[in-house]
PDB file of C-alpha atoms in Angstrom:
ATOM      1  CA  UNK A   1     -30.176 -18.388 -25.321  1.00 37.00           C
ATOM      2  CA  UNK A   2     -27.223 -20.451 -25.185  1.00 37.00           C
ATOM      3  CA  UNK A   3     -29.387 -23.905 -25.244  1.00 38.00           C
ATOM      4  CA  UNK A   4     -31.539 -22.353 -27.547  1.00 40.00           C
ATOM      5  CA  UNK A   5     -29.179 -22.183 -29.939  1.00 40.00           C
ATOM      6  CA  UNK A   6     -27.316 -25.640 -29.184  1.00 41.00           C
ATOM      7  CA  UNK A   7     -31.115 -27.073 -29.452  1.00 39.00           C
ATOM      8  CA  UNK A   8     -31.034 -25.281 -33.034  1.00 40.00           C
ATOM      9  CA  UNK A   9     -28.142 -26.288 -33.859  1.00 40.00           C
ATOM     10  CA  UNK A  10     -27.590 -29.853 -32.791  1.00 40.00           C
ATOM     11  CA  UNK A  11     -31.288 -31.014 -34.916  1.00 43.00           C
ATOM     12  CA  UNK A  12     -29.740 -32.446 -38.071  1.00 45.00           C
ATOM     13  CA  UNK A  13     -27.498 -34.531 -35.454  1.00 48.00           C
ATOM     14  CA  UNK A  14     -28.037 -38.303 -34.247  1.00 50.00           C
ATOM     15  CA  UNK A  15     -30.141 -38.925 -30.823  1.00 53.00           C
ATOM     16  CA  UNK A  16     -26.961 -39.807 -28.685  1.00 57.00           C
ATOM     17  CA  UNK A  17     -24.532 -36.713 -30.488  1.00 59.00           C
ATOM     18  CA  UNK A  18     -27.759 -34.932 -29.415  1.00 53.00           C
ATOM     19  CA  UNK A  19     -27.840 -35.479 -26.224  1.00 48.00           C
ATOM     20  CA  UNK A  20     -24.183 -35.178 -25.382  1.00 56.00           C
ATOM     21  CA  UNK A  21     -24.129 -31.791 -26.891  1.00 55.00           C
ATOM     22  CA  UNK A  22     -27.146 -30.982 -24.861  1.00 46.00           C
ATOM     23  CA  UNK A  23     -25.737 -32.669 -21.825  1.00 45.00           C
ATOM     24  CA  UNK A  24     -22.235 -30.448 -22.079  1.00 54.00           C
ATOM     25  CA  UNK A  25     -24.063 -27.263 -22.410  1.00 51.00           C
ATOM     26  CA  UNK A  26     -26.524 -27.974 -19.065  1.00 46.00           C
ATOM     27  CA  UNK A  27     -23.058 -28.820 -17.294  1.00 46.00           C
ATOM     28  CA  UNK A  28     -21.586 -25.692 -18.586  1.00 52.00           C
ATOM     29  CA  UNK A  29     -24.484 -23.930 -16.746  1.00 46.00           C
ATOM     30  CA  UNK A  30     -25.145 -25.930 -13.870  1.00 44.00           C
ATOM     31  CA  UNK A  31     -20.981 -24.791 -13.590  1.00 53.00           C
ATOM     32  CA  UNK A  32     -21.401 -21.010 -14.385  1.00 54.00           C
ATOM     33  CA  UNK A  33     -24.360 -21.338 -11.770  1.00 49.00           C
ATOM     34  CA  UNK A  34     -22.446 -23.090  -9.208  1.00 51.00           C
ATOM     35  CA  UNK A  35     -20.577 -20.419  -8.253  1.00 66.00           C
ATOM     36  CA  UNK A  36     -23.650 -17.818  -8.107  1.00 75.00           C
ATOM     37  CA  UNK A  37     -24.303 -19.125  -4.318  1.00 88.00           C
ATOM     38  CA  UNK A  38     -23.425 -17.251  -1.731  1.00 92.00           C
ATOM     39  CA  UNK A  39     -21.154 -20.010   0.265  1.00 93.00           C
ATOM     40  CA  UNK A  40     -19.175 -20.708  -3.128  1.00 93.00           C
ATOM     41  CA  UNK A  41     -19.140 -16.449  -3.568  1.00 95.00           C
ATOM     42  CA  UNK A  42     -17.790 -16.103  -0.401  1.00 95.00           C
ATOM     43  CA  UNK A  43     -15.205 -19.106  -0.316  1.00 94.00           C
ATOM     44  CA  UNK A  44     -13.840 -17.538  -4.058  1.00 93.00           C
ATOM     45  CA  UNK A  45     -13.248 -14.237  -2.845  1.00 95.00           C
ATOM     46  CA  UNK A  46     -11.709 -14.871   0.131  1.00 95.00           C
ATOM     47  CA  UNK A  47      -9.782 -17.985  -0.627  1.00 92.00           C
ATOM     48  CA  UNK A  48      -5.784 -18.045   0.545  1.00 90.00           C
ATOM     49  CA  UNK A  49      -4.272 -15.547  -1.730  1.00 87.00           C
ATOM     50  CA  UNK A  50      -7.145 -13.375  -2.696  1.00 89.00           C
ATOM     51  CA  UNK A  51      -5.617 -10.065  -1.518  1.00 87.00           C
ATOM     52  CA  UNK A  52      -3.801 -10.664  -4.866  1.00 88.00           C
ATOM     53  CA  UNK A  53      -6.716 -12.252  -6.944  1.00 89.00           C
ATOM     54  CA  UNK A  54      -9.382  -9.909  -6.215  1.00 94.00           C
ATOM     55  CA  UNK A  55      -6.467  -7.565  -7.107  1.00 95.00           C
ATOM     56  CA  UNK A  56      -8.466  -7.433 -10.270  1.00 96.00           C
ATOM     57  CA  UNK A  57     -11.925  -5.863 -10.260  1.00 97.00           C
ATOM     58  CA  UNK A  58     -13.385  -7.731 -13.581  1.00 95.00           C
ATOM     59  CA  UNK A  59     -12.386 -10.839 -11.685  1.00 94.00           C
ATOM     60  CA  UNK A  60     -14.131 -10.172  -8.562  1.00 95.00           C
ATOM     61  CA  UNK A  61     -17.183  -9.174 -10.494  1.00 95.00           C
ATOM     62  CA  UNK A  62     -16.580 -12.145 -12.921  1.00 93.00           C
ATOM     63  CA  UNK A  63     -16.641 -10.047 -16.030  1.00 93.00           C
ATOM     64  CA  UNK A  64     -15.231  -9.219 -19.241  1.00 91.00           C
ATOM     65  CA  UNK A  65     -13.484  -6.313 -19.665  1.00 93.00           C
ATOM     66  CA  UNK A  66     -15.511  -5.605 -22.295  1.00 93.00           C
ATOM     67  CA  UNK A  67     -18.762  -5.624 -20.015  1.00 94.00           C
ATOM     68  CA  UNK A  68     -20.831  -2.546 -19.929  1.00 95.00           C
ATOM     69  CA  UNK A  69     -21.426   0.001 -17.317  1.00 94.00           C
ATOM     70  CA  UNK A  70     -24.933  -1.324 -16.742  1.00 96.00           C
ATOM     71  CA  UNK A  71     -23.765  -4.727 -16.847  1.00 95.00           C
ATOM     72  CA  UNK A  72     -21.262  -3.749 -14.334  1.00 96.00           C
ATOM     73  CA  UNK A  73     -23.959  -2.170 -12.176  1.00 96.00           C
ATOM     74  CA  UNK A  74     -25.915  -5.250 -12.686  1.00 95.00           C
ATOM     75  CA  UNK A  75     -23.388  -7.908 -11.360  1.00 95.00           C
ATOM     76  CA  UNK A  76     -22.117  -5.740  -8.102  1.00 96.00           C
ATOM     77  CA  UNK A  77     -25.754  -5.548  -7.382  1.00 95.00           C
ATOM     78  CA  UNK A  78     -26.128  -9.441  -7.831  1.00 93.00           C
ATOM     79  CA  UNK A  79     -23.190 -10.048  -6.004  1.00 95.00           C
ATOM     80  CA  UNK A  80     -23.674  -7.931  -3.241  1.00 94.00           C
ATOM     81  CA  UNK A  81     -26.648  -9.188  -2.222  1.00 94.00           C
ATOM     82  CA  UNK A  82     -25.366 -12.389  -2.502  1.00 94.00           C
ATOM     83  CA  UNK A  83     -22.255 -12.248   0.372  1.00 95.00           C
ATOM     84  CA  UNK A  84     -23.825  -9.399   2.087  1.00 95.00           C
ATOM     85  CA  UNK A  85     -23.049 -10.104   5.853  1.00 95.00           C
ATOM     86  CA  UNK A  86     -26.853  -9.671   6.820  1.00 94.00           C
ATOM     87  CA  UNK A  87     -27.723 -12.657   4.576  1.00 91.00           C
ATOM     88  CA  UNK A  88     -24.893 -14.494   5.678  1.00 95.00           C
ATOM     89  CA  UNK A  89     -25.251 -14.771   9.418  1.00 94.00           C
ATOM     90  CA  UNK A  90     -23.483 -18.301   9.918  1.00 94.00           C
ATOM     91  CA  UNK A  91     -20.220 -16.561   8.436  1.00 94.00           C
ATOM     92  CA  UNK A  92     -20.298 -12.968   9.296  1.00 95.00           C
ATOM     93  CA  UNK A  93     -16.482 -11.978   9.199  1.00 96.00           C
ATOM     94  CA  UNK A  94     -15.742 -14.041   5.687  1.00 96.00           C
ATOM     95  CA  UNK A  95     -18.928 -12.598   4.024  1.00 96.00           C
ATOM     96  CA  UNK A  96     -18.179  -9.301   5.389  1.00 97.00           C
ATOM     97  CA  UNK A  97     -14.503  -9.834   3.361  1.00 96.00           C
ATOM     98  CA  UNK A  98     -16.290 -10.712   0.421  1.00 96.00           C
ATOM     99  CA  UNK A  99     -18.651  -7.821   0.454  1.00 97.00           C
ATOM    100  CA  UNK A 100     -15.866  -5.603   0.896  1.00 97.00           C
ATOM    101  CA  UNK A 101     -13.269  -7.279  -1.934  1.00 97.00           C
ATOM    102  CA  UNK A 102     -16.923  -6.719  -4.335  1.00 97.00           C
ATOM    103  CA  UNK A 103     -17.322  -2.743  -3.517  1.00 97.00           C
ATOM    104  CA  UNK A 104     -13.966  -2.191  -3.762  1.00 96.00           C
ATOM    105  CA  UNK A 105     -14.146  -3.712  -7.204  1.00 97.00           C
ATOM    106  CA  UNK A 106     -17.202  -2.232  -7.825  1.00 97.00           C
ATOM    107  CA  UNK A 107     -16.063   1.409  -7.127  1.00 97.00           C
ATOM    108  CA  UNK A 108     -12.539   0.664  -8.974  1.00 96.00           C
ATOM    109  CA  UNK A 109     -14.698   0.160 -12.060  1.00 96.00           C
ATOM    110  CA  UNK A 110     -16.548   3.440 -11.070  1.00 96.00           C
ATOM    111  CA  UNK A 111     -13.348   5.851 -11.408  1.00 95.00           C
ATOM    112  CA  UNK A 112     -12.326   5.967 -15.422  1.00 94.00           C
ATOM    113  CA  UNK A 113      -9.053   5.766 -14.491  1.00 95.00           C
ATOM    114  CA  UNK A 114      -8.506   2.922 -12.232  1.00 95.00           C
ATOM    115  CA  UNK A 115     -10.682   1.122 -14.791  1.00 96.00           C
ATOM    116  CA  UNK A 116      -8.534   2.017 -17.749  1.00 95.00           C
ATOM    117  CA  UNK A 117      -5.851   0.616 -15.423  1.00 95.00           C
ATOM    118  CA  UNK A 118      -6.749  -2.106 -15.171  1.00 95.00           C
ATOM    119  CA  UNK A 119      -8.331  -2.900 -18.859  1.00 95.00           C
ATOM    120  CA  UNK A 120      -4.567  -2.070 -19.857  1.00 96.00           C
ATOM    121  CA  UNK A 121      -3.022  -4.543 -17.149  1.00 95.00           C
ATOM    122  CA  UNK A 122      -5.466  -7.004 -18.874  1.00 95.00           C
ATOM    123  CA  UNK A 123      -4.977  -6.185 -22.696  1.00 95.00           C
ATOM    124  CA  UNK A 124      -1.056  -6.604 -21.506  1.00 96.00           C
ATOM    125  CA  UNK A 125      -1.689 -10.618 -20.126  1.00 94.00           C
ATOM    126  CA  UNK A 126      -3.610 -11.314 -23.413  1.00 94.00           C
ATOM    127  CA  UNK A 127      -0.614  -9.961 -25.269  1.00 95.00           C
ATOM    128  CA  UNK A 128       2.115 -11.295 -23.334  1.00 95.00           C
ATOM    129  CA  UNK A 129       0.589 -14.911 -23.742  1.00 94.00           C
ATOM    130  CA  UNK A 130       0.391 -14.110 -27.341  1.00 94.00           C
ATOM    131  CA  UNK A 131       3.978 -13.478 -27.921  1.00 95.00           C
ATOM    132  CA  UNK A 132       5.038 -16.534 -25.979  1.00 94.00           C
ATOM    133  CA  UNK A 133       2.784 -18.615 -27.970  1.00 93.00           C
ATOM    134  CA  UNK A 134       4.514 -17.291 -31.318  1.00 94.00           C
ATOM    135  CA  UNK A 135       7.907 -17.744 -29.427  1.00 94.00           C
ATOM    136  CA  UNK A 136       7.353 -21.559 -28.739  1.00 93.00           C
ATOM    137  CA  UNK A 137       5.988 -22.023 -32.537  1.00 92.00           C
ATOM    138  CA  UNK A 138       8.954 -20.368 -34.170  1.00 92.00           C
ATOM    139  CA  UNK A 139      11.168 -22.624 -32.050  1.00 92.00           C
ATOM    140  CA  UNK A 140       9.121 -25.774 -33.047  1.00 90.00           C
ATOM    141  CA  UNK A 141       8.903 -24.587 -36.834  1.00 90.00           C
ATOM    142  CA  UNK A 142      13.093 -24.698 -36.776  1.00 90.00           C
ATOM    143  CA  UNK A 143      12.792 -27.884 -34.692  1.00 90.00           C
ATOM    144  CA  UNK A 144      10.777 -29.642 -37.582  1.00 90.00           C
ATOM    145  CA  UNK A 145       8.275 -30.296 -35.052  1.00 90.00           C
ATOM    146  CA  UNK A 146       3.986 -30.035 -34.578  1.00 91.00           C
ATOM    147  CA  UNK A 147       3.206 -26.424 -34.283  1.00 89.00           C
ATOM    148  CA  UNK A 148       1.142 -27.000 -31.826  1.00 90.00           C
ATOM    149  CA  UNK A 149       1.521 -25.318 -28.477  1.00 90.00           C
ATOM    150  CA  UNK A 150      -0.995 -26.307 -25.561  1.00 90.00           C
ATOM    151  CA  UNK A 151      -2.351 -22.582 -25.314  1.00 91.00           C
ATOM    152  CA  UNK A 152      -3.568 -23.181 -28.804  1.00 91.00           C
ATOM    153  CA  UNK A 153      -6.875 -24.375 -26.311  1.00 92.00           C
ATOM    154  CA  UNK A 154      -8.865 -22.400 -25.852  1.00 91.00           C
ATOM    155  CA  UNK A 155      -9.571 -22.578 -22.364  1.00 91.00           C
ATOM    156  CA  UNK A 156      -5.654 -23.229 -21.666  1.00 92.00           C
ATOM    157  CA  UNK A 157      -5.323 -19.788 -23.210  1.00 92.00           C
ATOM    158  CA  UNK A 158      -7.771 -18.277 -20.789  1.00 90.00           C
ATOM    159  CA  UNK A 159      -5.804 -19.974 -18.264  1.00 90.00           C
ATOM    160  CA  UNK A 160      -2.826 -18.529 -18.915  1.00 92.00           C
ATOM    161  CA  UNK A 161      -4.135 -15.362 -19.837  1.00 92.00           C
ATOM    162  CA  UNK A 162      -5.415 -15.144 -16.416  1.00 90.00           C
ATOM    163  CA  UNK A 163      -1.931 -16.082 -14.838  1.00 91.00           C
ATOM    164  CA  UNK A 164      -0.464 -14.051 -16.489  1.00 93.00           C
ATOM    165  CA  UNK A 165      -2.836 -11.191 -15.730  1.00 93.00           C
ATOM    166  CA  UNK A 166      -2.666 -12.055 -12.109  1.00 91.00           C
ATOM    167  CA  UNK A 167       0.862 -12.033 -11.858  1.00 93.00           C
ATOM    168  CA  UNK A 168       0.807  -8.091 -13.429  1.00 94.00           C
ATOM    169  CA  UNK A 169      -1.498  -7.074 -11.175  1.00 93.00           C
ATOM    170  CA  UNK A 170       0.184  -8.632  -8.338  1.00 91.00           C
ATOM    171  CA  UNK A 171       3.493  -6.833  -9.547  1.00 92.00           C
ATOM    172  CA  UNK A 172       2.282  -3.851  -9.623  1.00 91.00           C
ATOM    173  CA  UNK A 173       0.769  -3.954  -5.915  1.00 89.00           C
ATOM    174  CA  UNK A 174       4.130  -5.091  -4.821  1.00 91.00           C
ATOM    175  CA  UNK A 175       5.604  -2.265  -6.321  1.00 91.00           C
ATOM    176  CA  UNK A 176       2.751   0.280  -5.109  1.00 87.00           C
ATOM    177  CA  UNK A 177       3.452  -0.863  -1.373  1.00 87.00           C
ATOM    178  CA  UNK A 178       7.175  -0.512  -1.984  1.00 90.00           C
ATOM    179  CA  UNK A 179       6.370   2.787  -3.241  1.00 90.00           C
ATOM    180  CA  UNK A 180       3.959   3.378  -0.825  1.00 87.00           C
ATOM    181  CA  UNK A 181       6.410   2.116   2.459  1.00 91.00           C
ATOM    182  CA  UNK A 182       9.513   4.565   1.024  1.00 89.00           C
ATOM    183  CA  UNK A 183       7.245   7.282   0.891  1.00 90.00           C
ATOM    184  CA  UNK A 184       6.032   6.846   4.508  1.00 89.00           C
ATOM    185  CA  UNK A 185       9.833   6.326   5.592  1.00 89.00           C
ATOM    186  CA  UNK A 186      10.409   9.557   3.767  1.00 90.00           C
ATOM    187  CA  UNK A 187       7.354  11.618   5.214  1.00 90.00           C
ATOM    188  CA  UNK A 188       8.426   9.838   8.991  1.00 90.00           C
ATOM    189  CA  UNK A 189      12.524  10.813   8.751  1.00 89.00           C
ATOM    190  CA  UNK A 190      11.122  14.483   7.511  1.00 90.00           C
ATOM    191  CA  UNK A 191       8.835  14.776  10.559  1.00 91.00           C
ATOM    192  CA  UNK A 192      11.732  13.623  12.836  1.00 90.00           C
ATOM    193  CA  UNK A 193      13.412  16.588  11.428  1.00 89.00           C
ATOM    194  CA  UNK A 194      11.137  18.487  11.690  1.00 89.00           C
ATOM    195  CA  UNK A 195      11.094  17.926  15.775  1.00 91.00           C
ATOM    196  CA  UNK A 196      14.507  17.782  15.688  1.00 87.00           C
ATOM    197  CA  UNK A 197      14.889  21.309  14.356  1.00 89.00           C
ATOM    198  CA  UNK A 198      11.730  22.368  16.814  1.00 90.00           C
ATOM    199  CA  UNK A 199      13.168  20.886  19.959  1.00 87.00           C
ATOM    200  CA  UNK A 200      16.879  22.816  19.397  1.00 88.00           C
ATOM    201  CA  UNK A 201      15.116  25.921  18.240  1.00 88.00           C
ATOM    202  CA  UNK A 202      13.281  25.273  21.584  1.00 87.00           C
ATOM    203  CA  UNK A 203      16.269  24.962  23.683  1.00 88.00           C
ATOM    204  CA  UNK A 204      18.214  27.568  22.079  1.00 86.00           C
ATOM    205  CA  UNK A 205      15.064  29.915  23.530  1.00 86.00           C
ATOM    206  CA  UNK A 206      15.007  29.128  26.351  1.00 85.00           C
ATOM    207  CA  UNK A 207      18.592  28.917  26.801  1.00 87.00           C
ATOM    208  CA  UNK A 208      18.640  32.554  25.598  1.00 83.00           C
ATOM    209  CA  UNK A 209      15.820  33.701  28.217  1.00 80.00           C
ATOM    210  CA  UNK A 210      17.665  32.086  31.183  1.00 81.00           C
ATOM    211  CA  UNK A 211      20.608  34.275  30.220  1.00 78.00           C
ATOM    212  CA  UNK A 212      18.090  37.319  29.447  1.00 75.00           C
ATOM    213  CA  UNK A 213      16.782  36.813  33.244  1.00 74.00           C
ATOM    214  CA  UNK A 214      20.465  35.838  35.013  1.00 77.00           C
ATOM    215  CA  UNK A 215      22.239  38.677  33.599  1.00 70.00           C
ATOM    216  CA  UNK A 216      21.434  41.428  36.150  1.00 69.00           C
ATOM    217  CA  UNK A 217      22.696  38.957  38.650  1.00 68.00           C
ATOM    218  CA  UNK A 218      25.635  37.971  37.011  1.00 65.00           C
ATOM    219  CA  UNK A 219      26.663  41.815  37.025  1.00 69.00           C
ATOM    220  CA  UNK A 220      25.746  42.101  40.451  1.00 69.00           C
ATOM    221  CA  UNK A 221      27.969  39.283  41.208  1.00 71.00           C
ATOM    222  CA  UNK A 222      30.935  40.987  39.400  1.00 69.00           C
ATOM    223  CA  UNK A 223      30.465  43.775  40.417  1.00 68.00           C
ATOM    224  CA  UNK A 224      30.475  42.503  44.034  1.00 70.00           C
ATOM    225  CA  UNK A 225      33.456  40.390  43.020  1.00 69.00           C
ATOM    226  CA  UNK A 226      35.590  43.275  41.705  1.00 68.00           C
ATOM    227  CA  UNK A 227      34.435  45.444  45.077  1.00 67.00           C
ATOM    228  CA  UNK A 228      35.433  42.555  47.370  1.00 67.00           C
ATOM    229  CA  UNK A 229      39.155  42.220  45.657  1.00 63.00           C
ATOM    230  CA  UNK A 230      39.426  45.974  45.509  1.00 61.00           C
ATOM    231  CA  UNK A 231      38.770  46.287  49.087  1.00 63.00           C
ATOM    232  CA  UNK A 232      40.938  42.748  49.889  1.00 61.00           C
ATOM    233  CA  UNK A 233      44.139  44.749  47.640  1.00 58.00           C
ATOM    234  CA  UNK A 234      44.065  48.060  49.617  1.00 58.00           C
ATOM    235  CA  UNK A 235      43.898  46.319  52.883  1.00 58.00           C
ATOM    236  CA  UNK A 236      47.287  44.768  51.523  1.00 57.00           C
ATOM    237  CA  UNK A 237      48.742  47.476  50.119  1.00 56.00           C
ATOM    238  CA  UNK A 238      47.888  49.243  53.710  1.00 55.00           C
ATOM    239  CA  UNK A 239      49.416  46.245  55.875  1.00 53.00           C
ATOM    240  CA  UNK A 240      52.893  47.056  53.532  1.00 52.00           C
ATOM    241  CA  UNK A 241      52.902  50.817  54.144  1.00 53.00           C
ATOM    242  CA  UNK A 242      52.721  50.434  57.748  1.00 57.00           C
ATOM    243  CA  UNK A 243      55.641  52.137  59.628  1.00 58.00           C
ATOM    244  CA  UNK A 244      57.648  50.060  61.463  1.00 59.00           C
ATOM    245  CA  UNK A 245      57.640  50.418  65.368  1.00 62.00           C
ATOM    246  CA  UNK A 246      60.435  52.904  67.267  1.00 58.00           C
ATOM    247  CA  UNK A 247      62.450  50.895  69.495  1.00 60.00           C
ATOM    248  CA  UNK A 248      63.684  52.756  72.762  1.00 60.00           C
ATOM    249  CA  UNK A 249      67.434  53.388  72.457  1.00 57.00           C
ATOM    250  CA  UNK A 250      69.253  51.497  75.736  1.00 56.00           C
ATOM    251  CA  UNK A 251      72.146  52.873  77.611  1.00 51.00           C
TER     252      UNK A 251
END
């Protein structure tokens, strides 16, 4: 449809503006193409850094936000198929990467939620760019300068639309695994409580049932004790009430 329409368009123009216009648009394809084999697939998705690119799941699929459900469908189903590790046998464990960074994506843009999420996280790039641009053109404006700003490009925009929108998403992974670790600490310093409080509650049990099962012999042992220095006193008290010997009176 697209060279359709350039054909249409470009045939009130001379042979060689023709031609160019025809010869940008079959680049433009051969380059939206390029990227539909499975080696290039694979090498995009799991290029350094793409546990933070593929961090958003229109990216991965390489669609608009504003794409469909069925388009949606359509593209995991392309893609799939195209870094699946069974057609990929020469690099198994990157292709098995990519296939998993697509069905995450895939399934992200299956719950309404996580897809809303990250429409919003989107919408908020666009936006930010936006405001910068209108920043840098009121300072030019009292400058007395061009009011040109290099975003005013259309494909510099997407550019740093899509920096920006990287960045947010990468933010707000940071901040989920912060999140995420503090919780875990949390949930692990509980749980050490928790044993804590078992193992003293333990040993305060069994301390109790030793004394339980030593107590008869501990009375026994007084008992004994008390006997022995009752029996050691009167001995004592008998040696002191002895009489004293008569001694034979000598003329």
């Amino acid at each position: 449809m697209a060279s359709a329409g350039g054909e249409a368009g470009s045939a009130g123009l001379g042979g060689e503006e023709a031609f160019q216009i025809f010869y940008t648009e079959v680049k433009q394809i051969e380059k939206r193409d390029s990227v539909l084999t499975p080696k290039q697939q694979i090498e995009r998705l799991t290029r350094p850094g793409s546990s933070y690119f593929n961090l958003n799941p229109y990216e991965v699929l390489q669609l608009d936000p504003e794409a469909t459900d069925e388009e949606i469908k359509k593209r995991f189903r392309q893609l799939s198929i195209l870094v699946h590790p069974d057609k990929n046998q020469d690099d198994v464990e990157r292709a098995q990467k990519a296939f998993e960074a697509v069905d995450k994506a895939y399934k992200m843009l299956q719950d309404s939620d996580q897809k809303k999420r990250a429409i919003d996280v989107i919408h908020a790039g666009k936006e930010y760019v936006e405001h910068m641009m209108k920043e840098k053109k009121k300072q030019l404006k009292k400058e007395g300068k061009s009011l040109m700003v290099e975003e005013d490009d259309p494909e510099m925009f997407r550019q740093a639309v899509y920096k920006q929108t990287m960045k947010l998403f990468a933010e707000l992974e940071i901040k989920r695994k912060e999140r995420e670790a503090k919780e875990m600490h949390e949930r692990k310093r509980q749980r050490e409580e928790e044993i804590e409080a078992q193992e003293k509650a333990k040993r305060e049990r069994e301390w109790q049932k030793n004394f339980e099962e030593t107590r008869d012999g501990r009375v026994d042992s007084w008992r004994t004790f008390q006997a022995k220095g009752k029996s050691s006193k009167e001995k004592k008290n008998r040696s002191f009430l002895k009489p004293p010997k008569v001694k034979m009176e000598q003329r």
